[in-house]
Coordinates of C-alpha atoms in Angstrom, one line a residue:
X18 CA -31.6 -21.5 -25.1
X19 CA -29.3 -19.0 -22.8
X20 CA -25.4 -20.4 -23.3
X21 CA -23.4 -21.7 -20.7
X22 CA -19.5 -22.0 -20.0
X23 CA -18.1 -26.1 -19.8
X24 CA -14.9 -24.7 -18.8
X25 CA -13.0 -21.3 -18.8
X26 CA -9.5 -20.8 -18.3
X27 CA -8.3 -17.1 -16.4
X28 CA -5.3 -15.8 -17.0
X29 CA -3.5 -14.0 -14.4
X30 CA -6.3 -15.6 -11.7
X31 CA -3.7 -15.2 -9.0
X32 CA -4.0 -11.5 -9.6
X33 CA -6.2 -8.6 -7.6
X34 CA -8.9 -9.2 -11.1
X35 CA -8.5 -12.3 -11.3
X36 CA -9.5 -13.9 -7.8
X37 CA -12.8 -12.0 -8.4
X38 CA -13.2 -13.7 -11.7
X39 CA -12.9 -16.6 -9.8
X40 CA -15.5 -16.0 -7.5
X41 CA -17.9 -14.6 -10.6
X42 CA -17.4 -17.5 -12.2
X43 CA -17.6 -19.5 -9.6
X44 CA -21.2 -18.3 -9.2
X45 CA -22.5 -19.5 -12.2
X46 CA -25.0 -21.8 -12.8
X47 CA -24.4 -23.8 -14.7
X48 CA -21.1 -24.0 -12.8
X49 CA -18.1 -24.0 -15.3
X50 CA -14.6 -26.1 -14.8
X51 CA -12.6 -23.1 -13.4
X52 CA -8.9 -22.9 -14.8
X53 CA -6.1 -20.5 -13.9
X54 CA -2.9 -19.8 -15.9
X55 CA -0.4 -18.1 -13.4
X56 CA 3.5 -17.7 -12.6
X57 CA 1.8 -17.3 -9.0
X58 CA 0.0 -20.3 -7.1
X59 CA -3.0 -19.2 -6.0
X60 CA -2.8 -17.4 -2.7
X61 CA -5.2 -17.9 0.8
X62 CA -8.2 -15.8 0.8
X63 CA -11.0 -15.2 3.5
X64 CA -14.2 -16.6 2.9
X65 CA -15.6 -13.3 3.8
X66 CA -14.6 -11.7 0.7
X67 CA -14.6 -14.5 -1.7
X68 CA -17.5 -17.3 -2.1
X69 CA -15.1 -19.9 -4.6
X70 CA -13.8 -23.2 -2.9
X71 CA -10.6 -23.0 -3.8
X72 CA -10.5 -26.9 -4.1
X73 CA -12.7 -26.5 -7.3
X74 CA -10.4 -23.8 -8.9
X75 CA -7.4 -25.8 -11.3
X76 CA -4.2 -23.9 -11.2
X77 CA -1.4 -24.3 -14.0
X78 CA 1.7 -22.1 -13.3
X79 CA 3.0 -21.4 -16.8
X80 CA 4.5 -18.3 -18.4
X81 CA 2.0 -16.2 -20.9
X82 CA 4.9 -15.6 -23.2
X83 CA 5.7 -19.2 -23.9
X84 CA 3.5 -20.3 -26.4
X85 CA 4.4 -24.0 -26.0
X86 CA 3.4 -23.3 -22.4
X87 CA 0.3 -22.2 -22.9
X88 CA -0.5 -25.0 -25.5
X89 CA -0.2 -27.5 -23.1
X90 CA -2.4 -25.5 -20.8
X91 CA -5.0 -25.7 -22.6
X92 CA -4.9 -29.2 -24.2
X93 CA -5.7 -30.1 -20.2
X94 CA -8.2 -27.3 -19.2
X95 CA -10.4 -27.6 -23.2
X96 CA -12.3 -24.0 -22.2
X97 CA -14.5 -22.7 -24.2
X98 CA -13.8 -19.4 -22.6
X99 CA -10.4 -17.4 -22.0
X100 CA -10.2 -14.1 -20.0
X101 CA -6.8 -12.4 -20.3
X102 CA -6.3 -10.2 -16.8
X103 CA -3.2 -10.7 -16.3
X104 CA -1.4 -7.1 -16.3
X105 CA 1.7 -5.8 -14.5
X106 CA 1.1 -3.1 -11.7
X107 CA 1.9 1.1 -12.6
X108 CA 5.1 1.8 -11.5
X109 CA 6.9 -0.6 -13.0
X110 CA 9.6 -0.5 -16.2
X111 CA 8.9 -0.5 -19.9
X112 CA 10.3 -3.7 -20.3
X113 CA 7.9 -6.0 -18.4
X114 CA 4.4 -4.4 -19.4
X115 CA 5.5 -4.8 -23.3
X116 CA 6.5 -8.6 -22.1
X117 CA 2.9 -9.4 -20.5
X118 CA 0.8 -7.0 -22.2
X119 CA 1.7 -7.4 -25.6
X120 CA 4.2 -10.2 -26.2
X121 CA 1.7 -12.1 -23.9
X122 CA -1.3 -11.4 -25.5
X123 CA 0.5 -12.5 -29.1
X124 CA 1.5 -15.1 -27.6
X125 CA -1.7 -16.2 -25.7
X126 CA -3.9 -15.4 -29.1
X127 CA -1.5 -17.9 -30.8
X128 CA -2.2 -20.4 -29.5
X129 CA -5.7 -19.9 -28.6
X130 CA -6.3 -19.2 -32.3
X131 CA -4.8 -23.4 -32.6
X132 CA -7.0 -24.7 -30.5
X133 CA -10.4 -26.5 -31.5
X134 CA -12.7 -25.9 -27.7
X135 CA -11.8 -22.1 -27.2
X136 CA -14.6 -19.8 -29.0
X137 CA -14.4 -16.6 -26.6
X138 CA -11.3 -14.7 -26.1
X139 CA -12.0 -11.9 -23.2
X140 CA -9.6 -9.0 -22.8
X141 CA -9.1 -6.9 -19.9
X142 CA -7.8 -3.7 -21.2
X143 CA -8.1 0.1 -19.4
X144 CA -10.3 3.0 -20.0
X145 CA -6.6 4.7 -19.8
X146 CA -6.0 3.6 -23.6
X147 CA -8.5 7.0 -24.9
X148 CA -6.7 9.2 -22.4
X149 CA -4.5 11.5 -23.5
X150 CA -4.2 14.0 -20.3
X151 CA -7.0 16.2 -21.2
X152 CA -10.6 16.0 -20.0
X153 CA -13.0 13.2 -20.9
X154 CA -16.5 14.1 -20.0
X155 CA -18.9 11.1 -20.4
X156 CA -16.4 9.5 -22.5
X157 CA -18.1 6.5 -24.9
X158 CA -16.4 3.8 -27.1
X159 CA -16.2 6.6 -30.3
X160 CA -13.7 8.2 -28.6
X161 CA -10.2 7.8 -30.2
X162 CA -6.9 6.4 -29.1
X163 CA -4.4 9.1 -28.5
X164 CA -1.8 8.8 -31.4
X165 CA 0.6 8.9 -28.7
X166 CA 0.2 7.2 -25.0
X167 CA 0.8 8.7 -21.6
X168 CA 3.0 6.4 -20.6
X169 CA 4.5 3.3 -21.4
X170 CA 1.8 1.4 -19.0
X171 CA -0.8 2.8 -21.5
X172 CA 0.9 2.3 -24.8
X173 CA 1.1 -1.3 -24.3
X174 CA -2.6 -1.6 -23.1
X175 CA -3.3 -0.3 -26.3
X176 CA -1.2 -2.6 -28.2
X177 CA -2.4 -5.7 -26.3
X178 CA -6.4 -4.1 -27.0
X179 CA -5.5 -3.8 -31.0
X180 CA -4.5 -7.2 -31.0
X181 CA -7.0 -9.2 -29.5
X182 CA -9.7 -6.9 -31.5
X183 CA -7.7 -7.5 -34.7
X184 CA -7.8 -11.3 -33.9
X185 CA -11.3 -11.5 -34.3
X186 CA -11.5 -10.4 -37.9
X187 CA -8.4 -12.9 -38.4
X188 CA -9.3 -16.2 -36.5
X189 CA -13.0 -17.3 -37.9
X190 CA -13.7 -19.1 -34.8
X191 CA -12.8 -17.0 -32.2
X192 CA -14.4 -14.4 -31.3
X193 CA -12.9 -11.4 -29.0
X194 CA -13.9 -8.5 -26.9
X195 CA -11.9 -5.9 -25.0
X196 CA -13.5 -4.5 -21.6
X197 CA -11.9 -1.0 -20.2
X198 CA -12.6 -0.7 -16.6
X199 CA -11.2 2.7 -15.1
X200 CA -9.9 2.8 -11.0
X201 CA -11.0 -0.4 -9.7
X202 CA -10.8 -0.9 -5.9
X203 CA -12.0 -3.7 -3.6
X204 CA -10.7 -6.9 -1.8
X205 CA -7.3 -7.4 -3.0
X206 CA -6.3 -3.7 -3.9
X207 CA -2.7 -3.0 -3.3
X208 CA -2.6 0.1 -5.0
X209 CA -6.0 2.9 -4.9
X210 CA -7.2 2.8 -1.0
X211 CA -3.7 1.6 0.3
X212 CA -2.3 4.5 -1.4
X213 CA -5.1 6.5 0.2
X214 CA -5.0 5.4 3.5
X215 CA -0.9 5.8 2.6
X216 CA -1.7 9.6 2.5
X217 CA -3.4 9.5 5.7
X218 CA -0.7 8.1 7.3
X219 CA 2.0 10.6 6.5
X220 CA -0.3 13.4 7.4
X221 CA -0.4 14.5 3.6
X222 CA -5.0 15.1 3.8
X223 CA -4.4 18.8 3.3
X224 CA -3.3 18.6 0.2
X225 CA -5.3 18.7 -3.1
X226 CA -4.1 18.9 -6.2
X227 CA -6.9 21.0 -8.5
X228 CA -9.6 22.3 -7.8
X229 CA -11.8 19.3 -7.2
X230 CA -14.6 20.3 -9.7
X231 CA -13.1 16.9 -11.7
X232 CA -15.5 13.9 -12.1
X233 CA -13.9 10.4 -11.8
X234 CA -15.0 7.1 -12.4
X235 CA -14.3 4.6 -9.4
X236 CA -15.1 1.0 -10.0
X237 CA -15.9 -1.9 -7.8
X238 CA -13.7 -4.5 -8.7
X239 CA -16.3 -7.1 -8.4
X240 CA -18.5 -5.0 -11.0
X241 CA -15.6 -5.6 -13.5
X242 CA -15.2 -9.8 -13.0
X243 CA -18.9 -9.7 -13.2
X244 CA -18.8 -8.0 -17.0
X245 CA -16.1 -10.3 -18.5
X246 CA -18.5 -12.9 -17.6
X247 CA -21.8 -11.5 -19.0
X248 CA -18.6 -10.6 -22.2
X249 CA -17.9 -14.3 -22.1
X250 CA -21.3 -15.4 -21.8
X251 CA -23.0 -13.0 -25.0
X252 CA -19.8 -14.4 -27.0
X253 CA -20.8 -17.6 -27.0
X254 CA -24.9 -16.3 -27.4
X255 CA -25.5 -16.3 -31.6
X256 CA -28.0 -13.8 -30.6
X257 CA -25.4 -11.3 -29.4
X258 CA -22.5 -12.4 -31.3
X259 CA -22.4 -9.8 -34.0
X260 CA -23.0 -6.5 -31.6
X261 CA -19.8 -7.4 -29.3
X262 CA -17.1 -9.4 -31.4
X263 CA -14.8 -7.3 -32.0
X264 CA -15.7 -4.8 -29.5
X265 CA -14.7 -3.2 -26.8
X266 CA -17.0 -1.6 -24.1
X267 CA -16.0 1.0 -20.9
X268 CA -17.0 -0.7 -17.4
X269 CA -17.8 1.7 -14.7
X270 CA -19.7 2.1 -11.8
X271 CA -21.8 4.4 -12.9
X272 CA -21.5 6.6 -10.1
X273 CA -18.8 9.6 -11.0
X274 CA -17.9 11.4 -8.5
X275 CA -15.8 14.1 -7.3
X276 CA -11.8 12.7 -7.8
X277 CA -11.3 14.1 -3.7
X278 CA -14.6 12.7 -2.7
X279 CA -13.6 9.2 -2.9
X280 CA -10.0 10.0 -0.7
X281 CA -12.3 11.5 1.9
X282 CA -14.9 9.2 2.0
X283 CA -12.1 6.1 2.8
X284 CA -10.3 8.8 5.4
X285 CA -13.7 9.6 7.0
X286 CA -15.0 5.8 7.2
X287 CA -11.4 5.9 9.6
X288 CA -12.6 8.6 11.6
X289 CA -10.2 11.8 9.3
X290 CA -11.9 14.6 8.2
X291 CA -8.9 17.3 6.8
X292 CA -10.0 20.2 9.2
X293 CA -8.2 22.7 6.3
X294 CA -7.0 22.1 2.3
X295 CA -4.0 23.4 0.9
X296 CA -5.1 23.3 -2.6
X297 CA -2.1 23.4 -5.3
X298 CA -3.0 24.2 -9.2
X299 CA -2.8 21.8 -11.7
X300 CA 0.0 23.8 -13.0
X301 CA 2.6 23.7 -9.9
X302 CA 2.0 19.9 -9.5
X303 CA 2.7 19.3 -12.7
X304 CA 6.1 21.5 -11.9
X305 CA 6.9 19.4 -9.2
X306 CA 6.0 16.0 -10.8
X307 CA 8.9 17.1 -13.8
X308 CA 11.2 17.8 -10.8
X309 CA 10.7 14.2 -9.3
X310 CA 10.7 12.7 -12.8
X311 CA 13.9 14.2 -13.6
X312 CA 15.5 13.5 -10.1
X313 CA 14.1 9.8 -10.5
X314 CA 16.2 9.1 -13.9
X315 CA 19.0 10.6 -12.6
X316 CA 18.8 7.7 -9.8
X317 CA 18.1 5.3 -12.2
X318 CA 14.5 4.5 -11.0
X319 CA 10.8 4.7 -11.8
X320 CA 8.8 8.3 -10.9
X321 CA 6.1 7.6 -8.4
X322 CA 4.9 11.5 -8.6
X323 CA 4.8 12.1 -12.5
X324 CA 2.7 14.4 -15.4
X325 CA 0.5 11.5 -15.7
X326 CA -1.0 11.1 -12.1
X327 CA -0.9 14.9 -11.8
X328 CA -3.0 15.3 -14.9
X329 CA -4.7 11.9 -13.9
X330 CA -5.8 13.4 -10.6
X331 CA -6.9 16.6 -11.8
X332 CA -9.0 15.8 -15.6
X333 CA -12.0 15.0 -15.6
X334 CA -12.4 11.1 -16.5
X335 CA -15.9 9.5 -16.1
X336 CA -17.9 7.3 -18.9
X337 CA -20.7 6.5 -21.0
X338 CA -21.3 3.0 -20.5
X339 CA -24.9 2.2 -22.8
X340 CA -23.0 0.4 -24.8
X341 CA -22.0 -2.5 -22.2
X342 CA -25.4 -1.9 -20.5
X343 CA -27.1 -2.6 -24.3
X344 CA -25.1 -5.4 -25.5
X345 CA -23.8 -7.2 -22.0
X346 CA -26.7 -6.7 -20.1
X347 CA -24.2 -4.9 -17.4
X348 CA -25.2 -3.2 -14.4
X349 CA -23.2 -2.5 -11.4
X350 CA -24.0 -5.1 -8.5
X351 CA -22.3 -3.1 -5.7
X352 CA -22.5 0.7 -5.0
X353 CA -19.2 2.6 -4.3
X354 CA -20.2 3.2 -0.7
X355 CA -20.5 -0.9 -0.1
X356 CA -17.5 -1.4 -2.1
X357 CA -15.6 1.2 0.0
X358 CA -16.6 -0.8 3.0
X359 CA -15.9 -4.2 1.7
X360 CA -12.1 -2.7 0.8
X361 CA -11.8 -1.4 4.3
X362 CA -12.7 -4.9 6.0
X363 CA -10.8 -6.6 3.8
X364 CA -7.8 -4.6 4.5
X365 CA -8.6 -4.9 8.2
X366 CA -8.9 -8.8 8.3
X367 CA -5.4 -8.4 6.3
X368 CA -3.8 -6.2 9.0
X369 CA -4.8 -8.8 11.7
X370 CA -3.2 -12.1 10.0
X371 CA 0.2 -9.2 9.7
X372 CA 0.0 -9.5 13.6

């Protein structure tokens, strides 16, 4: 008999992931009491984009790091399932990513570990946590953590992945699993095609950094709710139990592409095709990102050029995923070009309500 969810409880469902694991869960059949543990209520969103009622979606605003907090949480939701996406955006200080993304997840796996209904503990991490600046060409789940991280986004993505994997070899009934999706876009992005469309704003199309013979995995974000619940789902399966416990799995599209081609594709679905390229070497960027790092801590605030998007923008960075295909029974549900288009409406229909 295939398993089935009574209740699941996301945390960080407020967030860009975590609407879409609404909506994936949401979906199911049968259909699981949906929890969310937030510091945010839950905002408006357009039918168009999301399926969920939001009238059968429980919120609970309490803080992750607050283990008392979360206890109580979870004496009133009783899931059987908790997904962890709550994660602070890149760009921000040191401080608040090792408050949500490590104290948060010790916290949270606390008091999960206490309770008697939770069995599955899913973990969003990043496929950022094997990166180390150099290439990754078809990257698979052998690959090791760099003894040292990029950045302090990374470091504590690392930390939060260690110990939720750690916590299944410690907690006898729960079991855990760690899912690394890599440059996830869709309804809800603040960050990849804003920034894009950003750079077609301020004229900046010309300008590549690299040479552009760099393959990069893009993922839809909706791809990515839909694995933590297949994750959820074969943690709870005693036929799968033993190949993903303790496990974590890359979650891509499947579809690497050129890092430029994805830019040009949003630019060119808004009518922009760069009619010339100014194309500055890895090296020089990585000059100028030192500059602006440098000039940044002398103002007393956080780089937006740095090493790490240089380096990030010019490595090749795609992924094997067999292993979540094997053991999850994953497969993307929407290409990159529909995802692309879905972004671009939704960030339409957001424009609009702005006016």
């Amino acid at each position: 008999m295939a398993p089935s969810i009574d209740s699941v409880l996301i945390i960080g469902g407020s967030g860009f992931l975590g609407l879409h694991l609404i909506d994936q869960f949401f979906k199911l059949e049968p259909r699981p009491a949906i929890h969310v543990l937030d510091i945010r209520p839950l905002p408006a969103v357009s039918p168009k984009f999301y399926s969920f009622d939001p009238d059968h979606v429980h919120f609970h605003k309490a803080d992750i790091t607050n283990v008392e907090s979360i206890r109580a949480v979870l004496k009133i939701a009783v899931p059987s399932v908790v997904v962890h996406s709550a994660s602070p955006v890149h760009g921000l200080g040191a401080d608040i990513y090792r408050a949500v993304n490590v104290d948060g997840t010790a916290a949270l796996l606390q008091a999960v570990a206490e309770s008697t209904t939770v069995k599955a503990f899913v973990y969003t991490s990043s496929a950022s946590v094997v990166y180390d600046g150099s290439d990754l060409k078809n990257a698979d789940e052998t690959f090791p953590i760099p003894a040292v991280a990029m950045d302090a986004y990374n470091d504590t993505k690392v930390q939060g992945e260690r110990l939720v994997l750690d916590a299944n070899k410690s907690s006898p009934q729960l079991l855990t699993c760690a899912l690394r999706p890599s440059g996830l876009f869709g309804p809800g992005d603040r960050q990849l095609v804003p920034g894009m469309l950003d750079v077609l704003k301020t004229n900046g199309t010309v300008f590549q950094l690299g040479d552009n013979f760099n393959l990069f995995d893009f993922t839809y974000i909706g791809n990515v709710a839909h694995a933590h619940v297949l994750a959820g789902l074969a943690l709870l399966d005693p036929a799968r139990q033993d190949a993903v416990a303790g496990e974590a799995f890359f979650i891509t599209n499947d579809t690497p592409v050129y890092f430029f081609t994805m830019p040009r594709t949003i630019w060119s679905h808004r009518g922009y095709v760069p009619k010339f390229i100014i194309k500055l070497p890895r090296d020089i960027g990585m000059g100028l990102a030192y500059l602006s790092e440098a000039w940044s801590a002398l103002r007393g605030k956080q780089a937006l050029f740095t090493r790490f998007r240089v380096a990030f923008t010019c490595a090749n960075r795609y992924f094997n995923i067999s292993k979540a295909k094997q053991f999850l029974g994953y497969e993307p549900l929407v290409s990159l070009e529909d995802g692309v288009l879905k972004t671009l409406q939704w960030i339409d229909e957001e424009e609009k309500l702005k006016k």
